[in-house]
PDB file of C-alpha atoms in Angstrom:
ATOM      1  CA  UNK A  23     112.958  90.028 138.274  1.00  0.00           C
ATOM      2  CA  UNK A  24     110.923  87.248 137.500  1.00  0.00           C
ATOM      3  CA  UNK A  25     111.444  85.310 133.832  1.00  0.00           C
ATOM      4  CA  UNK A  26     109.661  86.793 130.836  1.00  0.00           C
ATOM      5  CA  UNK A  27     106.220  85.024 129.557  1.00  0.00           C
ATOM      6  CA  UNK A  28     107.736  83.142 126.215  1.00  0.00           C
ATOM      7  CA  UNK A  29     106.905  84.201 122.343  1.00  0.00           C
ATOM      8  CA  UNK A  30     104.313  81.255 122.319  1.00  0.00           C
ATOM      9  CA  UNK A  31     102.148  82.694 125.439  1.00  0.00           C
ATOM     10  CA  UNK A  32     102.620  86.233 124.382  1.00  0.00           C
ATOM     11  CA  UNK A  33     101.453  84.808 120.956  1.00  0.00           C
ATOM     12  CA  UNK A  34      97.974  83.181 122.485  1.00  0.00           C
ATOM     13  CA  UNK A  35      97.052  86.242 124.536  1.00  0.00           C
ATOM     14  CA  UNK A  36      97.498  88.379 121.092  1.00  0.00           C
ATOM     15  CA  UNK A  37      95.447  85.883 118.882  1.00  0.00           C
ATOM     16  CA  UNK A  38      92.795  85.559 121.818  1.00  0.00           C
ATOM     17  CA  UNK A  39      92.646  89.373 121.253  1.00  0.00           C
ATOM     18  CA  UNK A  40      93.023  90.693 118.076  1.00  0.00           C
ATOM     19  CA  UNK A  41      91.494  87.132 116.200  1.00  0.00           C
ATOM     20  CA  UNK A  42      89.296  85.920 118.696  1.00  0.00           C
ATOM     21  CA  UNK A  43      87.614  89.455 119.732  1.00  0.00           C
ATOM     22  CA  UNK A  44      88.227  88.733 122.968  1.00  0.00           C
ATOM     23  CA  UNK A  45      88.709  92.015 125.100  1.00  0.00           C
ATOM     24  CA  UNK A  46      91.173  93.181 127.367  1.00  0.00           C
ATOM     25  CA  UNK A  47      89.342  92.528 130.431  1.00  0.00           C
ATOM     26  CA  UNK A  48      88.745  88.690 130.015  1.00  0.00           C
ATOM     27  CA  UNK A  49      92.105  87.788 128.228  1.00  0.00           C
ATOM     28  CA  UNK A  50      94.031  89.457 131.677  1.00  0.00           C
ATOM     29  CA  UNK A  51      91.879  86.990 133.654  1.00  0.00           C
ATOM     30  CA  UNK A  52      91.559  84.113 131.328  1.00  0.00           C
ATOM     31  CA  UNK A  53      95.272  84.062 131.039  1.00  0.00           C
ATOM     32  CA  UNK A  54      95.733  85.347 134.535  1.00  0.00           C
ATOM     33  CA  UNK A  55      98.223  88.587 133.993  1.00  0.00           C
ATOM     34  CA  UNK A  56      97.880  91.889 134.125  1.00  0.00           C
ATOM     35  CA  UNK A  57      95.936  94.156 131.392  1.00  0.00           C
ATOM     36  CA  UNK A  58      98.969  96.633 131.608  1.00  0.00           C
ATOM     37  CA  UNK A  59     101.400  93.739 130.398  1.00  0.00           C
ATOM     38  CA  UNK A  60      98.758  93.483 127.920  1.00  0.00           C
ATOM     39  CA  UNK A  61      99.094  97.091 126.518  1.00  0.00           C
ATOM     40  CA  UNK A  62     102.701  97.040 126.661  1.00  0.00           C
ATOM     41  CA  UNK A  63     102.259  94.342 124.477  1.00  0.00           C
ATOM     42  CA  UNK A  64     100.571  95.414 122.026  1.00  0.00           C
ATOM     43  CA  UNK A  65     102.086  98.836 122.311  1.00  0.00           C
ATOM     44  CA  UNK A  66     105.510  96.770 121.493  1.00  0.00           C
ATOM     45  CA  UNK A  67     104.349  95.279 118.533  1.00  0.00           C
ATOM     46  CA  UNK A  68     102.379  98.536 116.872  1.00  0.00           C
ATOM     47  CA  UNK A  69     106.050 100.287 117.591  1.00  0.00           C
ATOM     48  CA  UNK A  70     108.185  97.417 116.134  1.00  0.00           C
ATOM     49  CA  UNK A  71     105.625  94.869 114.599  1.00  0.00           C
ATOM     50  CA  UNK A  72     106.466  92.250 116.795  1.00  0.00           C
ATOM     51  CA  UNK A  73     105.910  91.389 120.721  1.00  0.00           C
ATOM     52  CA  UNK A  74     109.754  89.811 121.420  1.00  0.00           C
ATOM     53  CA  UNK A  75     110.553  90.012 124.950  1.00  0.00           C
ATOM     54  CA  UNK A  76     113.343  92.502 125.196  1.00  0.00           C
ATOM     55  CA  UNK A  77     116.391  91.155 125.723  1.00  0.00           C
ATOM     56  CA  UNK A  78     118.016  92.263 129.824  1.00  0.00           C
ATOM     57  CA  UNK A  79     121.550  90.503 128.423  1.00  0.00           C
ATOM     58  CA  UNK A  80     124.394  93.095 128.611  1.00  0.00           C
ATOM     59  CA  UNK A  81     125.355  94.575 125.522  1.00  0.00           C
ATOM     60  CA  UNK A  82     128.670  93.142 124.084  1.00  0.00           C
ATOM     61  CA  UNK A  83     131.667  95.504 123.559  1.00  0.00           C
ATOM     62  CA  UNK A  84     132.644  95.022 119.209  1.00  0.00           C
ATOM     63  CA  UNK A  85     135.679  94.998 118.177  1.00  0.00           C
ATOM     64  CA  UNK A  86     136.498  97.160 114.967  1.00  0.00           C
ATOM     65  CA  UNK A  87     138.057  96.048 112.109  1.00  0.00           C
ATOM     66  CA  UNK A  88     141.477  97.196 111.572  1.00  0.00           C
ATOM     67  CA  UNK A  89     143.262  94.779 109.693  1.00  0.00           C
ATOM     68  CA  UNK A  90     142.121  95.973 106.277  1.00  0.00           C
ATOM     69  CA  UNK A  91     143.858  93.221 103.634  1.00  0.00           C
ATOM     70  CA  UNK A  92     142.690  90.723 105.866  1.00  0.00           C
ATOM     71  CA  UNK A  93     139.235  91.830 105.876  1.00  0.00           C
ATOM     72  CA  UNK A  94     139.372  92.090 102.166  1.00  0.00           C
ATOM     73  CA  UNK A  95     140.635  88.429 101.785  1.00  0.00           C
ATOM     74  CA  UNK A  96     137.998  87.623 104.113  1.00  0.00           C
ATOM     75  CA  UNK A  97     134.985  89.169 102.161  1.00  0.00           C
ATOM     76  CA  UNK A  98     136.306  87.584  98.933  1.00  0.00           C
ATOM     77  CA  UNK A  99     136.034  84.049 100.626  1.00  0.00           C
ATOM     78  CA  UNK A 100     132.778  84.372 102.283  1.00  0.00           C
ATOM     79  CA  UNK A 101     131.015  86.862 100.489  1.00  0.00           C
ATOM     80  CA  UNK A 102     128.353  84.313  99.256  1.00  0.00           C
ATOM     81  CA  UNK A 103     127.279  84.051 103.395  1.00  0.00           C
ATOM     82  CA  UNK A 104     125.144  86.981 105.179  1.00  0.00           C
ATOM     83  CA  UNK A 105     126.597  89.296 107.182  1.00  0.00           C
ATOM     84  CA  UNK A 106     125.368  87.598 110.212  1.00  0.00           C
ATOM     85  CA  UNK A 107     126.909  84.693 108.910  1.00  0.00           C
ATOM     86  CA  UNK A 108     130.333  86.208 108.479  1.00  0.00           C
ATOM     87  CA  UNK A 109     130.341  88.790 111.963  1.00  0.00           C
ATOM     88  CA  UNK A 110     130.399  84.891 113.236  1.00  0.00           C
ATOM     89  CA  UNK A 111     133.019  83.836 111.332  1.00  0.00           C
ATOM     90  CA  UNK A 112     135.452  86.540 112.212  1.00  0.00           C
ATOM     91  CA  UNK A 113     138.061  86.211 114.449  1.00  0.00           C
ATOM     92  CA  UNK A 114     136.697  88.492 117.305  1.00  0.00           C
ATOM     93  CA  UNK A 115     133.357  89.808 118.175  1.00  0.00           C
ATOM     94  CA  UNK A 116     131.788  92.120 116.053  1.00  0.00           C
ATOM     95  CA  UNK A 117     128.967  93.075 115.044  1.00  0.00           C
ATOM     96  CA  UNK A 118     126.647  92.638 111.372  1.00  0.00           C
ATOM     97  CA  UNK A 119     126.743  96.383 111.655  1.00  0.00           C
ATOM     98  CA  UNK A 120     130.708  96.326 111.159  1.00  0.00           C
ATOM     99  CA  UNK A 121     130.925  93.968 108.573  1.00  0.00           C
ATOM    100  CA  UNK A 122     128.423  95.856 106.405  1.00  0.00           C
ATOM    101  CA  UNK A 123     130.258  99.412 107.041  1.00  0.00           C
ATOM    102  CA  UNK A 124     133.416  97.250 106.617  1.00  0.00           C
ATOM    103  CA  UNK A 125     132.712  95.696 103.266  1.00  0.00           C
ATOM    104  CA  UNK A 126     131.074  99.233 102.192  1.00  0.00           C
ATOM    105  CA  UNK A 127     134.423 100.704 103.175  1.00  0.00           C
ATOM    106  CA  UNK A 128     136.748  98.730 100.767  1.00  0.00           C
ATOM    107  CA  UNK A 129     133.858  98.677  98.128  1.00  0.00           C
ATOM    108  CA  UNK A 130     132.705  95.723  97.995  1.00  0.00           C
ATOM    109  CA  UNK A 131     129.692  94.356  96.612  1.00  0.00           C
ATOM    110  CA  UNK A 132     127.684  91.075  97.425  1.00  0.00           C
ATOM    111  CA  UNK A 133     127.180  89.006  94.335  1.00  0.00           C
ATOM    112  CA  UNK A 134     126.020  85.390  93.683  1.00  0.00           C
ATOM    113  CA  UNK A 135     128.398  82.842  92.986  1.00  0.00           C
ATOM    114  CA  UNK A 136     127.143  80.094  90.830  1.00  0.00           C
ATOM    115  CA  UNK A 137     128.222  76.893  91.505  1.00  0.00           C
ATOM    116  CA  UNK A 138     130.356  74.618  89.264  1.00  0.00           C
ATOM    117  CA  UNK A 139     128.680  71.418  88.218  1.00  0.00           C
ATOM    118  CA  UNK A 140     130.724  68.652  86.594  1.00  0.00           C
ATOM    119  CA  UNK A 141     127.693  67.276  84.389  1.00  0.00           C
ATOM    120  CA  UNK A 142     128.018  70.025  81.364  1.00  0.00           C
ATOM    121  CA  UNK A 143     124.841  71.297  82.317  1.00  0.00           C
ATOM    122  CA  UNK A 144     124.758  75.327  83.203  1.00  0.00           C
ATOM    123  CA  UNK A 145     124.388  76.702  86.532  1.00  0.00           C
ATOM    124  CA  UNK A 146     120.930  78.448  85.604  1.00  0.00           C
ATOM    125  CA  UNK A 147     119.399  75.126  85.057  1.00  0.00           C
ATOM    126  CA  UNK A 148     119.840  74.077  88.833  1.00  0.00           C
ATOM    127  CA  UNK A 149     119.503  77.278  91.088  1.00  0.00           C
ATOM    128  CA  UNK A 150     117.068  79.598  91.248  1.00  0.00           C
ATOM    129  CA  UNK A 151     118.539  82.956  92.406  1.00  0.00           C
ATOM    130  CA  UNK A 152     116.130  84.159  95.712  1.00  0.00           C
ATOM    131  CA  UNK A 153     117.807  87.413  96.111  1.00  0.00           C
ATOM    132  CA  UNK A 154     118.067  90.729  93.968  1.00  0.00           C
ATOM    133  CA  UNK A 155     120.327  93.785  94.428  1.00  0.00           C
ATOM    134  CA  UNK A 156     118.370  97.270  94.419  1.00  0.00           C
ATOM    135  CA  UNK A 157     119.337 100.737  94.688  1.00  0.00           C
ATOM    136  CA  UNK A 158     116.818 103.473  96.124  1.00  0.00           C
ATOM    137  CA  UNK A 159     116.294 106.319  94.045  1.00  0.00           C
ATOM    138  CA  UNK A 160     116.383 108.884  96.638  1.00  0.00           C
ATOM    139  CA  UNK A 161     117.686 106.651  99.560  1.00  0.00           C
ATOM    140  CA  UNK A 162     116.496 105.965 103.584  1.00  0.00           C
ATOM    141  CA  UNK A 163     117.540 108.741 105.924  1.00  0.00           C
ATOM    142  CA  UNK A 164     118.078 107.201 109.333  1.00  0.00           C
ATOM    143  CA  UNK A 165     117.962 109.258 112.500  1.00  0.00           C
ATOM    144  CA  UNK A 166     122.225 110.263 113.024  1.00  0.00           C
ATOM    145  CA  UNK A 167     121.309 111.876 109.326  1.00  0.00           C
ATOM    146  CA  UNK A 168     123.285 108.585 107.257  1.00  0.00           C
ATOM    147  CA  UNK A 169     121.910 107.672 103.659  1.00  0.00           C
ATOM    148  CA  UNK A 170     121.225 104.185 103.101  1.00  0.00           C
ATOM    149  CA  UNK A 171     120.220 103.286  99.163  1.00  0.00           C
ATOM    150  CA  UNK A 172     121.591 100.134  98.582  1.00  0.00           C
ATOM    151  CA  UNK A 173     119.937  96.924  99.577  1.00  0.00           C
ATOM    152  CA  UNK A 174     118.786  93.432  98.826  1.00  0.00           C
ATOM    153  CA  UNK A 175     115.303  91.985  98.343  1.00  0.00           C
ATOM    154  CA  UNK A 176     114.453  88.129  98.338  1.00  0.00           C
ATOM    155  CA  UNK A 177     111.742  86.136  96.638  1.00  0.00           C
ATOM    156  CA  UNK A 178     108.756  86.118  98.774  1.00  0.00           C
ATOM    157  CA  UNK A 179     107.389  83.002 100.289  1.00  0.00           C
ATOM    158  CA  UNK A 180     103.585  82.399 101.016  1.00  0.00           C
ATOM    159  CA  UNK A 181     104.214  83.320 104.714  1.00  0.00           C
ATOM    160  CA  UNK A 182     104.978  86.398 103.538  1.00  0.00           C
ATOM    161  CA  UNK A 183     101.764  87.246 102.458  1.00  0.00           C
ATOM    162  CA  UNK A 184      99.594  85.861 104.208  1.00  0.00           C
ATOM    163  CA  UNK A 185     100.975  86.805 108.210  1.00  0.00           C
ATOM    164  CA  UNK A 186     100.002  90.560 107.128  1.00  0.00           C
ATOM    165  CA  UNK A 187      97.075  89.843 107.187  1.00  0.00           C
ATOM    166  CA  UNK A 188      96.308  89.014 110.488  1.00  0.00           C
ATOM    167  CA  UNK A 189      98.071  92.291 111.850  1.00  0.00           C
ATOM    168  CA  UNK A 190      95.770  94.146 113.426  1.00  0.00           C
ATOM    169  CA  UNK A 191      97.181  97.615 111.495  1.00  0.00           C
ATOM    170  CA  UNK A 192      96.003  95.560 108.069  1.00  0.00           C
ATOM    171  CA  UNK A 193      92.919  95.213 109.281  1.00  0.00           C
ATOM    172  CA  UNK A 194      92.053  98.600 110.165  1.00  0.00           C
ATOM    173  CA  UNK A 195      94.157  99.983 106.952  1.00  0.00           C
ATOM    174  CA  UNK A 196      94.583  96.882 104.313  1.00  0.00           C
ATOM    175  CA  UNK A 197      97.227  99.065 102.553  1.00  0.00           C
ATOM    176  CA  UNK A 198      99.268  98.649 105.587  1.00  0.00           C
ATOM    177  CA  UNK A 199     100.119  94.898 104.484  1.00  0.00           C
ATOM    178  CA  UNK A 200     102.459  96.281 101.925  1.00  0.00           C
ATOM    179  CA  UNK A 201     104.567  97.956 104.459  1.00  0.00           C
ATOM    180  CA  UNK A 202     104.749  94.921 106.603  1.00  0.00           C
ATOM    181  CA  UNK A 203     105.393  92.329 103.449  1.00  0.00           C
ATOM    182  CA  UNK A 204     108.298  95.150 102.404  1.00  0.00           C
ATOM    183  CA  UNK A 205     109.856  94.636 105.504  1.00  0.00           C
ATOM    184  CA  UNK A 206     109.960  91.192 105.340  1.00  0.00           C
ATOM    185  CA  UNK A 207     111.520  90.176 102.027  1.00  0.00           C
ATOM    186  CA  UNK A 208     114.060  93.095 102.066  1.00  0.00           C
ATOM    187  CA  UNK A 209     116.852  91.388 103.860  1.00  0.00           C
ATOM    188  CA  UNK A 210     119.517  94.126 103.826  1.00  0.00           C
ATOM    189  CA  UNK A 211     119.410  98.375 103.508  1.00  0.00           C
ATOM    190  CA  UNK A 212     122.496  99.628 103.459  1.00  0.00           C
ATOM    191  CA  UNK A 213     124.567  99.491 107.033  1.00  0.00           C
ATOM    192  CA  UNK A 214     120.789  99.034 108.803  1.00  0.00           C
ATOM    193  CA  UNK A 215     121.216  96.071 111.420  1.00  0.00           C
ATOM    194  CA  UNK A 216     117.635  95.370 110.320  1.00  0.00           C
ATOM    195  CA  UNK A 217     114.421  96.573 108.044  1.00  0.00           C
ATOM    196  CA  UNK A 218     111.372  96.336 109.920  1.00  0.00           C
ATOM    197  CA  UNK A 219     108.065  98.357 109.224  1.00  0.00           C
ATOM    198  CA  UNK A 220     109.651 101.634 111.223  1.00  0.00           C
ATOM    199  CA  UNK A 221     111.873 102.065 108.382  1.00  0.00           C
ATOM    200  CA  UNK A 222     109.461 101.088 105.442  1.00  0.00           C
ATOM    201  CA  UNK A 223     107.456 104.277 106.950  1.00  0.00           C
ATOM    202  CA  UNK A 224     110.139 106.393 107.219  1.00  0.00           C
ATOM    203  CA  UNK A 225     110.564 105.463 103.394  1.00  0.00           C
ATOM    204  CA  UNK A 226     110.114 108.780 100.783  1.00  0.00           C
ATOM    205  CA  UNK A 227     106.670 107.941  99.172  1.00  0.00           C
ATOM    206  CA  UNK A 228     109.016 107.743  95.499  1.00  0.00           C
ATOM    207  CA  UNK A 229     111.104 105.068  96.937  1.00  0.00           C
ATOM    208  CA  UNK A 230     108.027 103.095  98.469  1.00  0.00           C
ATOM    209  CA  UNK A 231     106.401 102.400  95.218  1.00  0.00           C
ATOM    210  CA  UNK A 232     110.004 101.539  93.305  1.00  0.00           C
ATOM    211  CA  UNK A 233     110.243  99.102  96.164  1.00  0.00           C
ATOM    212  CA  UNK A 234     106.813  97.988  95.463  1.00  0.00           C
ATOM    213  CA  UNK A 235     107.415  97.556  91.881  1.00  0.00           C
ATOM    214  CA  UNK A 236     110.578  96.541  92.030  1.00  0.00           C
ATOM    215  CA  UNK A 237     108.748  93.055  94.584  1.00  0.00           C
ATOM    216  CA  UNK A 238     106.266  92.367  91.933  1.00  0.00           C
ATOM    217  CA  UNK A 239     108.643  92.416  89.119  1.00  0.00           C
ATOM    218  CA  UNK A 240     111.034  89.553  91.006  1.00  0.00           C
ATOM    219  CA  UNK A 241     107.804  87.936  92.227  1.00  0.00           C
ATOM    220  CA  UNK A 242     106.438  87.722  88.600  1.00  0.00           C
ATOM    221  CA  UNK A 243     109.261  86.996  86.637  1.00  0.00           C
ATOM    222  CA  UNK A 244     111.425  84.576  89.242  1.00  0.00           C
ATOM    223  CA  UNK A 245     110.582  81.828  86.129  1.00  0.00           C
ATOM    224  CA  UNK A 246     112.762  83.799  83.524  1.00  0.00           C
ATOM    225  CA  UNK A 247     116.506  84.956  84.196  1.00  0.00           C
ATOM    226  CA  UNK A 248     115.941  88.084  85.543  1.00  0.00           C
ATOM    227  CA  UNK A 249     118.555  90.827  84.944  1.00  0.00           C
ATOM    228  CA  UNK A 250     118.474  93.159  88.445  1.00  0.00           C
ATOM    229  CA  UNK A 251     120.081  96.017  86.400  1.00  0.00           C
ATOM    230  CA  UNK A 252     117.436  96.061  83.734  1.00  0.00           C
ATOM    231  CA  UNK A 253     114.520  95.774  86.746  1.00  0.00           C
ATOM    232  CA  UNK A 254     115.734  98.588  88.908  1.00  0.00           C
ATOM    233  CA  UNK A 255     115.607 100.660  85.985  1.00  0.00           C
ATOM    234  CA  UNK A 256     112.096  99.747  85.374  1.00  0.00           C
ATOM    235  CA  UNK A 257     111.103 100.637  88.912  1.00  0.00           C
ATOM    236  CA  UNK A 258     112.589 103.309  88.696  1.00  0.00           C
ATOM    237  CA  UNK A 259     110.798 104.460  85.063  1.00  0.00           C
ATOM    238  CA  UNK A 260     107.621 103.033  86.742  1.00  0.00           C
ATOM    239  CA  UNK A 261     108.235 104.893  89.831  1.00  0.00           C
ATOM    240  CA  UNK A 262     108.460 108.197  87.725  1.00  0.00           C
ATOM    241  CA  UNK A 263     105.645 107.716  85.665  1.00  0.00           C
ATOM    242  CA  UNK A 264     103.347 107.139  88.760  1.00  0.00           C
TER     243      UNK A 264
END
């Protein structure tokens, strides 16, 4: 099997297409591939939002964590690092999956630590906090029938705003770009591996616009010290009174 065509080329044939208004037809022979790699393409990224290659590496066998105190004292050291972060740190392989089901099992909950500073000044003068704990009203309900209501939402960055709007779903349906922005800044959902727009659309329509108030309130007050408790109960009012 010959090597897949890399992110940047897939990139250029999409852009000659959906910005350029360049058809099918001539992008297969401009680019010199086939127009049914070109529909899988975009097939790929209308199911998943994105055109990755996907991946022919073996999947690795996790290990499961059974060593309970240890993985307690673990999450207390590194709880300031993503999951990611700390399924790398472990001692065996295992997967982000694990580690959130793992520190959901002995209750633990992510919080920021703010950092000592030896200058008498306090720590909300020198960090911004980028990332807010929420809690779904009614909740995501995956596939194998599992609840997920607890996640985390970061500040949003320019990018974020502006790459929706070159989808070609945002184009055809503008109020598409706040699925695709949702799924972007929210950077955990309870023990998802990852949020993409699938799950934003599985989202009950209650829970879509507490998310969507719940972005704008982070997003318009990131200048004051935001309390998270006090704005997921506004979403949550706001999300009843709309």
């Amino acid at each position: 099997m010959g090597k897949p065509y890399s992110y940047d080329f897939r990139q250029k044939v999409i852009n000659a297409i959906v910005l350029d208004g360049m058809n099918k037809s001539q992008a297969a022979q401009v680019f010199q591939i086939s127009r049914n790699t070109i529909n899988l393409w975009l097939q790929r990224q209308t199911q998943t939002g994105d055109y990755q290659p996907k991946s022919n590496r073996p999947k690795r066998t996790n290990a499961k964590i059974t060593d309970w105190e240890k993985f307690r004292q673990f999450a207390e050291m590194h709880g300031d690092k993503t999951q990611a972060q700390m399924a790398q740190l472990w001692s065996l392989n295992i997967s982000t999956r694990t580690i959130s089901r793992g520190l959901k099992k002995i209750g633990w909950s992510r919080k920021k630590r703010l950092m000592a500073t030896g200058n008498g000044m306090m720590p909300n003068e020198l960090s911004l906090s980028s990332e807010f704990e929420l809690t779904l009203p009614k909740g995501y309900l995956d596939a194998d029938g599992n609840l997920h209501r607890i996640g985390v939402m970061r500040l949003a960055k320019a990018m974020d705003e502006i790459v929706p709007m070159r989808d070609p779903r945002v184009k055809s349906n503008p109020a598409y770009a706040t699925v695709i922005i949702l799924s972007r800044v929210i950077t955990r959902l309870g023990a998802l591996e990852e949020v993409n727009p699938a799950v934003i659309e599985g989202l009950f329509a209650y829970d879509l616009n507490y998310l969507y108030q719940f972005y704008r309130q982070i997003n318009e007050l990131q200048d004051q010290a935001v309390d998270t408790t006090s704005v997921s109960q506004k979403c949550k009012s706001a999300a009843l009174s709309s």
